[in-house]
C-alpha cells in the first residue's frame, strides 16, 4: 500500500512487532520553553492506537498503515539504563505513551509487563503507563516494587461518548484503576484534554467525584490538567474523519507553539473549576500540574515567570 | 487571583527544571522513590 492512499484507520487494523531501531528514549515531544512541560521522558515502544479519539494528533501524524510495537525489551532497557546512569541522583519519569496507548495492546504484545519487571530493579527511574483502556489484567500479578505509575487519561462520560470512539467507558476505566491500585500500583490521573460543552462544569465535577470513589487517594501520585489543543493543519483532518464533532466549532487561538487552544479566559476558567473540584473530592495532596500551558496561565496571572 | 501552584505547594515553579524537581521531591517524600533526597540543582542542569 502507498502512504498517500491510506486512511489513518488502516493503521489501526494490524499490529507489527518490530525490533528497536535507533534511539527510543527521549524527551516528550511537547517540550517547550514557552509552555510548561513537566520534563517527562518518553520511551518510544508503540506507534498508533486502536482507539479513535477525534482530537488525537496521531490521525495527522501516523499514516503508514501499521500499528507497531517494539518487542526487544532487553535492548530498550539497555538504552534506558545507559541514559539514566549518566545522572544517578536524578529521578527520571519515563512514559511509553508518546505515540500510542501504553496498555491497550498489552494482551497481544506483553510489552508493558516486561518493562514493569525491568523498572522494578531501577533506583532512579519510574515507568509511567498511560492508557484509556481497561486492560490491566496482564500487569496485576507482577512484582513492580512501586516503580510503575499506571495512569489514566480521563474525561467526562459525555466526552467519552462523543469524542473518544472505541474507548472503554468511564466506568470500565475506573474499575480497572481500582484493580491496579489494589495490586499496589501508584496511580496517575490525566484530565486532559478538557473539552467545553453545555454542562461541562457538572460533567467534570461528576468525573472528579467518581474518580475519588474509585481509588485510594494516597496512591494518586500525580494529576495533570490540560485543555483541547491541536495543530491548525489538523482541523480539516478532524472534520473529515469525524464529521459530527463539535470540537472545531469553539473559539480558539493559535499559541506560540503553533497549536490552537481555547481563548485564555476560557482555559483559566476550566482549570480553576477542575482544580476546585479535585480539591473538593481528592485528599492526600498529590502533585497537580497543568500540562502544556503558558507560565502566566499556570501561575494564574500573578506575574511570575520562569527563570529559564 | 487563585493560583494552582500556590494551592498545592505554597510556591510557583520557577522553571521547567524546578517543576521536574517538584515531581522528584513529591515522589521521594510520599513514596521513597529515587536515589536519596532530591537536590534542586540536579534538575536545573
Short mmCIF file of C-alpha atoms in Angstrom, two decimals:
data_model
loop_
_atom_site.label_atom_id
_atom_site.label_comp_id
_atom_site.label_asym_id
_atom_site.label_seq_id
_atom_site.Cartn_x
_atom_site.Cartn_y
_atom_site.Cartn_z
CA UNK A 1 0.00 0.00 0.00
CA UNK A 2 1.13 3.54 -0.60
CA UNK A 3 1.06 6.02 2.25
CA UNK A 4 -0.93 8.59 0.30
CA UNK A 5 -3.68 6.09 -0.38
CA UNK A 6 -4.07 5.09 3.25
CA UNK A 7 -6.80 6.16 5.56
CA UNK A 8 -5.43 6.66 9.05
CA UNK A 9 -7.83 3.98 10.28
CA UNK A 10 -5.95 1.41 8.18
CA UNK A 11 -3.07 1.71 10.61
CA UNK A 12 -5.26 0.57 13.48
CA UNK A 13 -6.09 -2.82 11.98
CA UNK A 14 -2.76 -4.61 12.07
CA UNK A 15 -0.01 -4.87 14.64
CA UNK A 16 3.56 -5.28 13.55
CA UNK A 17 6.08 -6.45 16.12
CA UNK A 18 9.31 -4.68 15.29
CA UNK A 19 12.86 -4.53 16.64
CA UNK A 20 14.20 -1.38 18.27
CA UNK A 21 15.76 0.96 15.75
CA UNK A 22 17.80 3.99 16.75
CA UNK A 23 17.17 5.95 19.91
CA UNK A 24 13.97 5.03 21.70
CA UNK A 25 14.27 7.24 24.77
CA UNK A 26 13.97 10.99 24.54
CA UNK A 27 12.16 14.00 25.93
CA UNK A 28 8.45 14.47 25.46
CA UNK A 29 7.70 15.91 22.02
CA UNK A 30 5.78 18.75 23.63
CA UNK A 31 8.90 20.02 25.43
CA UNK A 32 8.84 23.79 25.13
CA UNK A 33 10.42 26.74 26.84
CA UNK A 34 7.31 28.88 26.41
CA UNK A 35 4.87 26.31 27.69
CA UNK A 36 5.12 24.43 30.94
CA UNK A 37 6.36 20.96 30.28
CA UNK A 38 6.94 18.57 33.15
CA UNK A 39 10.11 17.19 31.51
CA UNK A 40 8.87 13.66 31.46
CA UNK A 41 10.91 11.34 29.26
CA UNK A 42 9.39 9.03 26.71
CA UNK A 43 10.29 5.54 25.61
CA UNK A 44 9.02 5.02 22.10
CA UNK A 45 7.77 1.47 22.32
CA UNK A 46 4.48 1.69 20.46
CA UNK A 47 3.19 3.58 17.44
CA UNK A 48 -0.54 4.00 16.89
CA UNK A 49 -3.53 3.02 18.93
CA UNK A 50 -6.72 1.01 18.46
CA UNK A 51 -8.89 3.82 19.78
CA UNK A 52 -10.35 6.68 17.76
CA UNK A 53 -10.32 9.92 19.67
CA UNK A 54 -11.44 12.71 17.40
CA UNK A 55 -8.86 15.12 18.84
CA UNK A 56 -5.92 12.71 18.58
CA UNK A 57 -2.85 14.06 16.80
CA UNK A 58 -1.94 10.59 15.58
CA UNK A 59 -4.52 10.82 12.79
CA UNK A 60 -2.41 13.60 11.35
CA UNK A 61 0.96 12.15 12.24
CA UNK A 62 0.89 8.39 11.63
CA UNK A 63 -0.16 7.40 8.15
CA UNK A 64 1.95 4.37 7.35
CA UNK A 65 -0.82 1.83 7.75
CA UNK A 66 0.52 -0.25 10.61
CA UNK A 67 0.45 -0.25 14.40
CA UNK A 68 3.91 -1.07 15.67
CA UNK A 69 5.18 -2.41 18.96
CA UNK A 70 8.85 -2.86 19.81
CA UNK A 71 9.41 -6.33 21.18
CA UNK A 72 13.02 -6.45 22.36
CA UNK A 73 12.72 -5.23 25.92
CA UNK A 74 16.33 -6.05 26.68
CA UNK A 75 17.60 -3.64 24.03
CA UNK A 76 15.18 -0.94 25.12
CA UNK A 77 16.30 -1.30 28.72
CA UNK A 78 19.94 -1.22 27.71
CA UNK A 79 19.39 2.29 26.36
CA UNK A 80 17.32 3.34 29.40
CA UNK A 81 19.95 2.10 31.84
CA UNK A 82 22.77 3.75 29.94
CA UNK A 83 20.97 7.13 29.88
CA UNK A 84 19.76 7.20 33.46
CA UNK A 85 23.17 6.10 34.72
CA UNK A 86 24.61 9.42 33.49
CA UNK A 87 22.59 11.22 36.21
CA UNK A 88 22.33 8.71 39.05
CA UNK A 89 20.98 11.29 41.54
CA UNK A 90 18.15 12.32 39.27
CA UNK A 91 14.76 10.57 39.28
CA UNK A 92 13.60 10.01 35.73
CA UNK A 93 9.92 9.67 34.86
CA UNK A 94 9.66 7.66 31.67
CA UNK A 95 6.40 7.08 29.80
CA UNK A 96 5.58 4.80 26.89
CA UNK A 97 2.59 6.76 25.65
CA UNK A 98 4.06 9.32 23.25
CA UNK A 99 2.73 7.73 20.05
CA UNK A 100 0.19 5.29 21.42
CA UNK A 101 -1.57 3.80 24.41
CA UNK A 102 0.65 2.08 26.98
CA UNK A 103 -1.74 -0.78 27.75
CA UNK A 104 -4.38 -1.05 25.01
CA UNK A 105 -2.40 -3.70 23.13
CA UNK A 106 -0.90 -5.43 26.14
CA UNK A 107 -2.77 -8.69 25.75
CA UNK A 108 -1.21 -9.07 22.30
CA UNK A 109 2.27 -7.70 22.96
CA UNK A 110 3.15 -8.28 26.62
CA UNK A 111 5.37 -5.26 26.23
CA UNK A 112 4.35 -3.32 29.33
CA UNK A 113 4.75 -6.34 31.59
CA UNK A 114 8.34 -6.73 30.51
CA UNK A 115 9.06 -3.08 31.22
CA UNK A 116 7.34 -3.20 34.63
CA UNK A 117 9.61 -6.08 35.67
CA UNK A 118 12.71 -4.22 34.46
CA UNK A 119 11.86 -0.86 36.05
CA UNK A 120 11.27 -2.64 39.38
CA UNK A 121 15.05 -3.07 39.53
CA UNK A 122 15.97 0.55 38.79
CA UNK A 123 16.76 3.03 41.57
CA UNK A 124 16.36 6.31 39.73
CA UNK A 125 13.52 5.84 37.28
CA UNK A 126 9.77 5.47 37.37
CA UNK A 127 7.80 3.98 34.50
CA UNK A 128 4.51 5.63 33.53
CA UNK A 129 2.00 3.51 31.65
CA UNK A 130 -0.69 5.90 30.40
CA UNK A 131 -3.88 4.47 28.98
CA UNK A 132 -7.51 4.96 28.11
CA UNK A 133 -8.00 1.20 28.21
CA UNK A 134 -9.27 -1.16 30.89
CA UNK A 135 -6.55 -3.69 30.10
CA UNK A 136 -4.78 -4.20 33.42
CA UNK A 137 -5.08 -7.96 33.91
CA UNK A 138 -1.65 -8.76 32.39
CA UNK A 139 0.17 -6.49 34.85
CA UNK A 140 -1.73 -7.16 38.08
CA UNK A 141 0.42 -10.02 39.35
CA UNK A 142 3.80 -8.51 38.56
CA UNK A 143 6.45 -7.60 41.11
CA UNK A 144 6.56 -3.89 40.34
CA UNK A 145 8.06 -2.66 43.64
CA UNK A 146 6.20 0.62 43.34
CA UNK A 147 8.33 1.73 40.37
CA UNK A 148 5.45 1.89 37.89
CA UNK A 149 2.70 4.50 37.84
CA UNK A 150 -0.35 3.32 35.93
CA UNK A 151 -2.14 6.41 34.77
CA UNK A 152 -5.41 7.06 33.05
CA UNK A 153 -6.46 9.67 30.58
CA UNK A 154 -9.91 10.54 31.85
CA UNK A 155 -12.79 12.57 30.58
CA UNK A 156 -16.47 13.04 31.24
CA UNK A 157 -18.98 10.46 30.10
CA UNK A 158 -20.22 12.96 27.53
CA UNK A 159 -16.78 13.48 26.00
CA UNK A 160 -16.04 9.76 26.01
CA UNK A 161 -19.29 9.05 24.18
CA UNK A 162 -18.98 11.86 21.65
CA UNK A 163 -15.22 12.18 21.03
CA UNK A 164 -13.35 9.13 22.35
CA UNK A 165 -14.66 6.49 19.98
CA UNK A 166 -13.98 2.80 20.64
CA UNK A 167 -12.55 3.52 24.08
CA UNK A 168 -13.78 1.79 27.24
CA UNK A 169 -16.43 3.65 29.20
CA UNK A 170 -15.54 5.77 32.21
CA UNK A 171 -16.92 3.05 34.46
CA UNK A 172 -14.67 0.42 32.89
CA UNK A 173 -11.62 2.64 33.20
CA UNK A 174 -12.36 3.39 36.84
CA UNK A 175 -12.89 -0.27 37.59
CA UNK A 176 -9.53 -1.07 36.00
CA UNK A 177 -7.96 1.74 38.00
CA UNK A 178 -9.29 0.26 41.20
CA UNK A 179 -7.80 -3.12 40.31
CA UNK A 180 -4.41 -1.59 39.54
CA UNK A 181 -4.48 0.27 42.85
CA UNK A 182 -5.42 -2.92 44.68
CA UNK A 183 -2.36 -4.53 43.09
CA UNK A 184 -0.26 -1.82 44.74
CA UNK A 185 0.44 0.36 41.74
CA UNK A 186 0.69 4.09 42.09
CA UNK A 187 -1.94 5.86 40.01
CA UNK A 188 -1.70 8.89 37.73
CA UNK A 189 -4.69 10.93 36.62
CA UNK A 190 -4.75 13.00 33.46
CA UNK A 191 -7.78 15.21 32.98
CA UNK A 192 -6.67 16.12 29.52
CA UNK A 193 -7.99 17.33 27.18
CA UNK A 194 -10.76 19.16 28.99
CA UNK A 195 -13.38 19.99 26.40
CA UNK A 196 -16.09 22.63 26.55
CA UNK A 197 -19.69 21.61 26.01
CA UNK A 198 -23.01 22.56 27.52
CA UNK A 199 -22.92 21.24 31.06
CA UNK A 200 -19.15 20.76 31.21
CA UNK A 201 -18.90 22.08 34.77
CA UNK A 202 -21.23 19.43 36.14
CA UNK A 203 -19.61 16.81 33.94
CA UNK A 204 -16.11 17.42 35.26
CA UNK A 205 -17.32 17.66 38.86
CA UNK A 206 -19.06 14.32 38.48
CA UNK A 207 -15.86 12.92 36.97
CA UNK A 208 -13.75 14.07 39.92
CA UNK A 209 -16.27 12.58 42.36
CA UNK A 210 -16.33 9.24 40.57
CA UNK A 211 -12.54 9.06 40.45
CA UNK A 212 -12.33 9.87 44.15
CA UNK A 213 -14.54 6.87 44.89
CA UNK A 214 -12.54 4.51 42.66
CA UNK A 215 -9.05 4.65 44.12
CA UNK A 216 -7.32 5.25 47.49
CA UNK A 217 -6.23 8.87 47.40
CA UNK A 218 -2.82 8.18 48.94
CA UNK A 219 -1.92 6.12 45.87
CA UNK A 220 -2.54 9.01 43.47
CA UNK A 221 1.00 10.02 42.52
CA UNK A 222 0.14 12.95 40.25
CA UNK A 223 -2.68 14.70 38.48
CA UNK A 224 -2.46 16.71 35.29
CA UNK A 225 -4.99 19.09 33.83
CA UNK A 226 -4.94 20.23 30.22
CA UNK A 227 -7.32 21.50 27.60
CA UNK A 228 -8.01 20.77 23.96
CA UNK A 229 -5.18 21.73 21.60
CA UNK A 230 -4.26 20.75 18.11
CA UNK A 231 -2.20 21.81 15.13
CA UNK A 232 -4.19 24.15 12.84
CA UNK A 233 -3.49 21.83 9.92
CA UNK A 234 -5.33 19.11 11.81
CA UNK A 235 -8.62 21.00 11.92
CA UNK A 236 -9.64 19.81 8.48
CA UNK A 237 -8.46 16.28 9.24
CA UNK A 238 -10.65 16.16 12.34
CA UNK A 239 -13.65 17.45 10.41
CA UNK A 240 -13.09 14.92 7.63
CA UNK A 241 -12.57 11.95 9.93
CA UNK A 242 -15.29 12.89 12.41
CA UNK A 243 -17.97 14.90 10.57
CA UNK A 244 -20.23 15.04 13.64
CA UNK A 245 -17.69 16.50 16.02
CA UNK A 246 -18.24 19.87 17.68
CA UNK A 247 -14.58 20.23 18.62
CA UNK A 248 -13.68 22.64 15.86
CA UNK A 249 -16.68 24.93 16.41
CA UNK A 250 -15.26 26.62 19.51
CA UNK A 251 -13.46 29.95 19.50
CA UNK A 252 -9.78 29.12 19.53
CA UNK A 253 -6.49 30.95 19.16
CA UNK A 254 -3.10 29.86 17.87
CA UNK A 255 -0.42 29.87 20.55
CA UNK A 256 3.33 30.45 20.39
CA UNK A 257 3.83 26.72 19.90
CA UNK A 258 1.61 26.81 16.80
CA UNK A 259 -1.23 24.90 18.41
CA UNK A 260 -4.84 26.04 18.58
CA UNK A 261 -6.40 26.34 22.03
CA UNK A 262 -9.48 27.82 23.65
CA UNK A 263 -9.05 31.51 24.39
CA UNK A 264 -7.19 32.17 27.60
CA UNK A 265 -10.10 33.27 29.85
CA UNK A 266 -11.92 30.07 28.95
CA UNK A 267 -8.90 27.93 29.68
CA UNK A 268 -8.26 29.60 33.02
CA UNK A 269 -11.91 29.11 33.96
CA UNK A 270 -11.77 25.45 33.06
CA UNK A 271 -8.59 24.84 35.05
CA UNK A 272 -9.92 26.69 38.07
CA UNK A 273 -13.07 24.63 38.02
CA UNK A 274 -11.22 21.36 37.62
CA UNK A 275 -8.78 22.13 40.36
CA UNK A 276 -11.58 23.24 42.70
CA UNK A 277 -13.50 20.01 42.25
CA UNK A 278 -10.33 17.95 42.61
CA UNK A 279 -9.62 19.67 45.91
CA UNK A 280 -13.20 19.06 46.95
CA UNK A 281 -13.09 15.33 46.30
CA UNK A 282 -9.46 14.17 46.41
CA UNK A 283 -7.30 14.34 49.53
CA UNK A 284 -3.67 13.42 50.09
CA UNK A 285 -2.08 16.40 48.33
CA UNK A 286 -0.99 14.69 45.11
CA UNK A 287 1.21 16.75 42.82
CA UNK A 288 -1.11 18.61 40.47
CA UNK A 289 0.11 20.40 37.39
CA UNK A 290 -1.01 21.94 34.14
CA UNK A 291 0.09 20.17 31.00
CA UNK A 292 1.40 22.36 28.21
CA UNK A 293 0.22 25.71 29.49
CA UNK A 294 1.88 29.07 29.43
CA UNK A 295 3.62 30.20 32.56
CA UNK A 296 1.27 33.13 33.02
CA UNK A 297 -1.73 30.82 32.90
CA UNK A 298 -0.01 28.19 35.03
CA UNK A 299 0.62 30.86 37.61
CA UNK A 300 -2.85 32.31 37.15
CA UNK A 301 -1.78 35.81 36.24
CA UNK A 302 0.39 36.62 39.24
CA UNK A 303 3.21 37.84 37.06
CA UNK A 304 5.63 35.04 37.93
CA UNK A 305 7.90 33.94 35.12
CA UNK A 306 10.31 31.05 34.87
CA UNK A 307 13.99 31.67 35.33
CA UNK A 308 14.80 29.70 32.20
CA UNK B 1 -6.00 35.57 41.62
CA UNK B 2 -6.27 31.96 42.58
CA UNK B 3 -3.08 30.06 41.80
CA UNK B 4 -2.99 26.33 41.25
CA UNK B 5 0.68 26.02 42.19
CA UNK B 6 0.37 28.04 45.37
CA UNK B 7 -2.60 25.99 46.48
CA UNK B 8 -0.60 22.76 46.13
CA UNK B 9 2.91 23.78 47.15
CA UNK B 10 2.71 27.29 48.53
CA UNK B 11 5.04 28.36 45.73
CA UNK B 12 5.28 28.63 41.97
CA UNK B 13 7.60 26.53 39.85
CA UNK B 14 10.37 28.86 38.75
CA UNK B 15 11.49 26.89 35.75
CA UNK B 16 10.91 23.64 33.92
CA UNK B 17 13.78 22.19 35.93
CA UNK B 18 12.08 23.31 39.13
CA UNK B 19 8.88 21.55 38.13
CA UNK B 20 10.88 18.42 37.36
CA UNK B 21 12.43 18.69 40.85
CA UNK B 22 8.99 19.10 42.43
CA UNK B 23 7.97 15.77 40.93
CA UNK B 24 11.06 14.11 42.35
CA UNK B 25 10.57 15.70 45.75
CA UNK B 26 6.94 14.63 45.91
CA UNK B 27 7.69 11.05 44.85
CA UNK B 28 10.54 10.78 47.35
CA UNK B 29 8.59 12.30 50.25
CA UNK B 30 5.41 10.34 49.67
CA UNK B 31 6.76 7.01 48.40
CA UNK B 32 10.51 6.95 49.00
CA UNK B 33 11.22 6.79 45.26
CA UNK B 34 14.57 7.85 43.86
CA UNK B 35 18.19 7.59 44.91
CA UNK B 36 18.07 9.70 48.06
CA UNK B 37 16.56 13.10 48.79
CA UNK B 38 16.49 15.04 45.52
CA UNK B 39 18.67 18.10 45.12
CA UNK B 40 17.30 21.09 43.24
CA UNK B 41 20.50 21.74 41.29
CA UNK B 42 20.39 18.23 39.81
CA UNK B 43 17.22 19.17 37.98
CA UNK B 44 18.41 22.54 36.68
CA UNK B 45 21.22 21.03 34.60
#
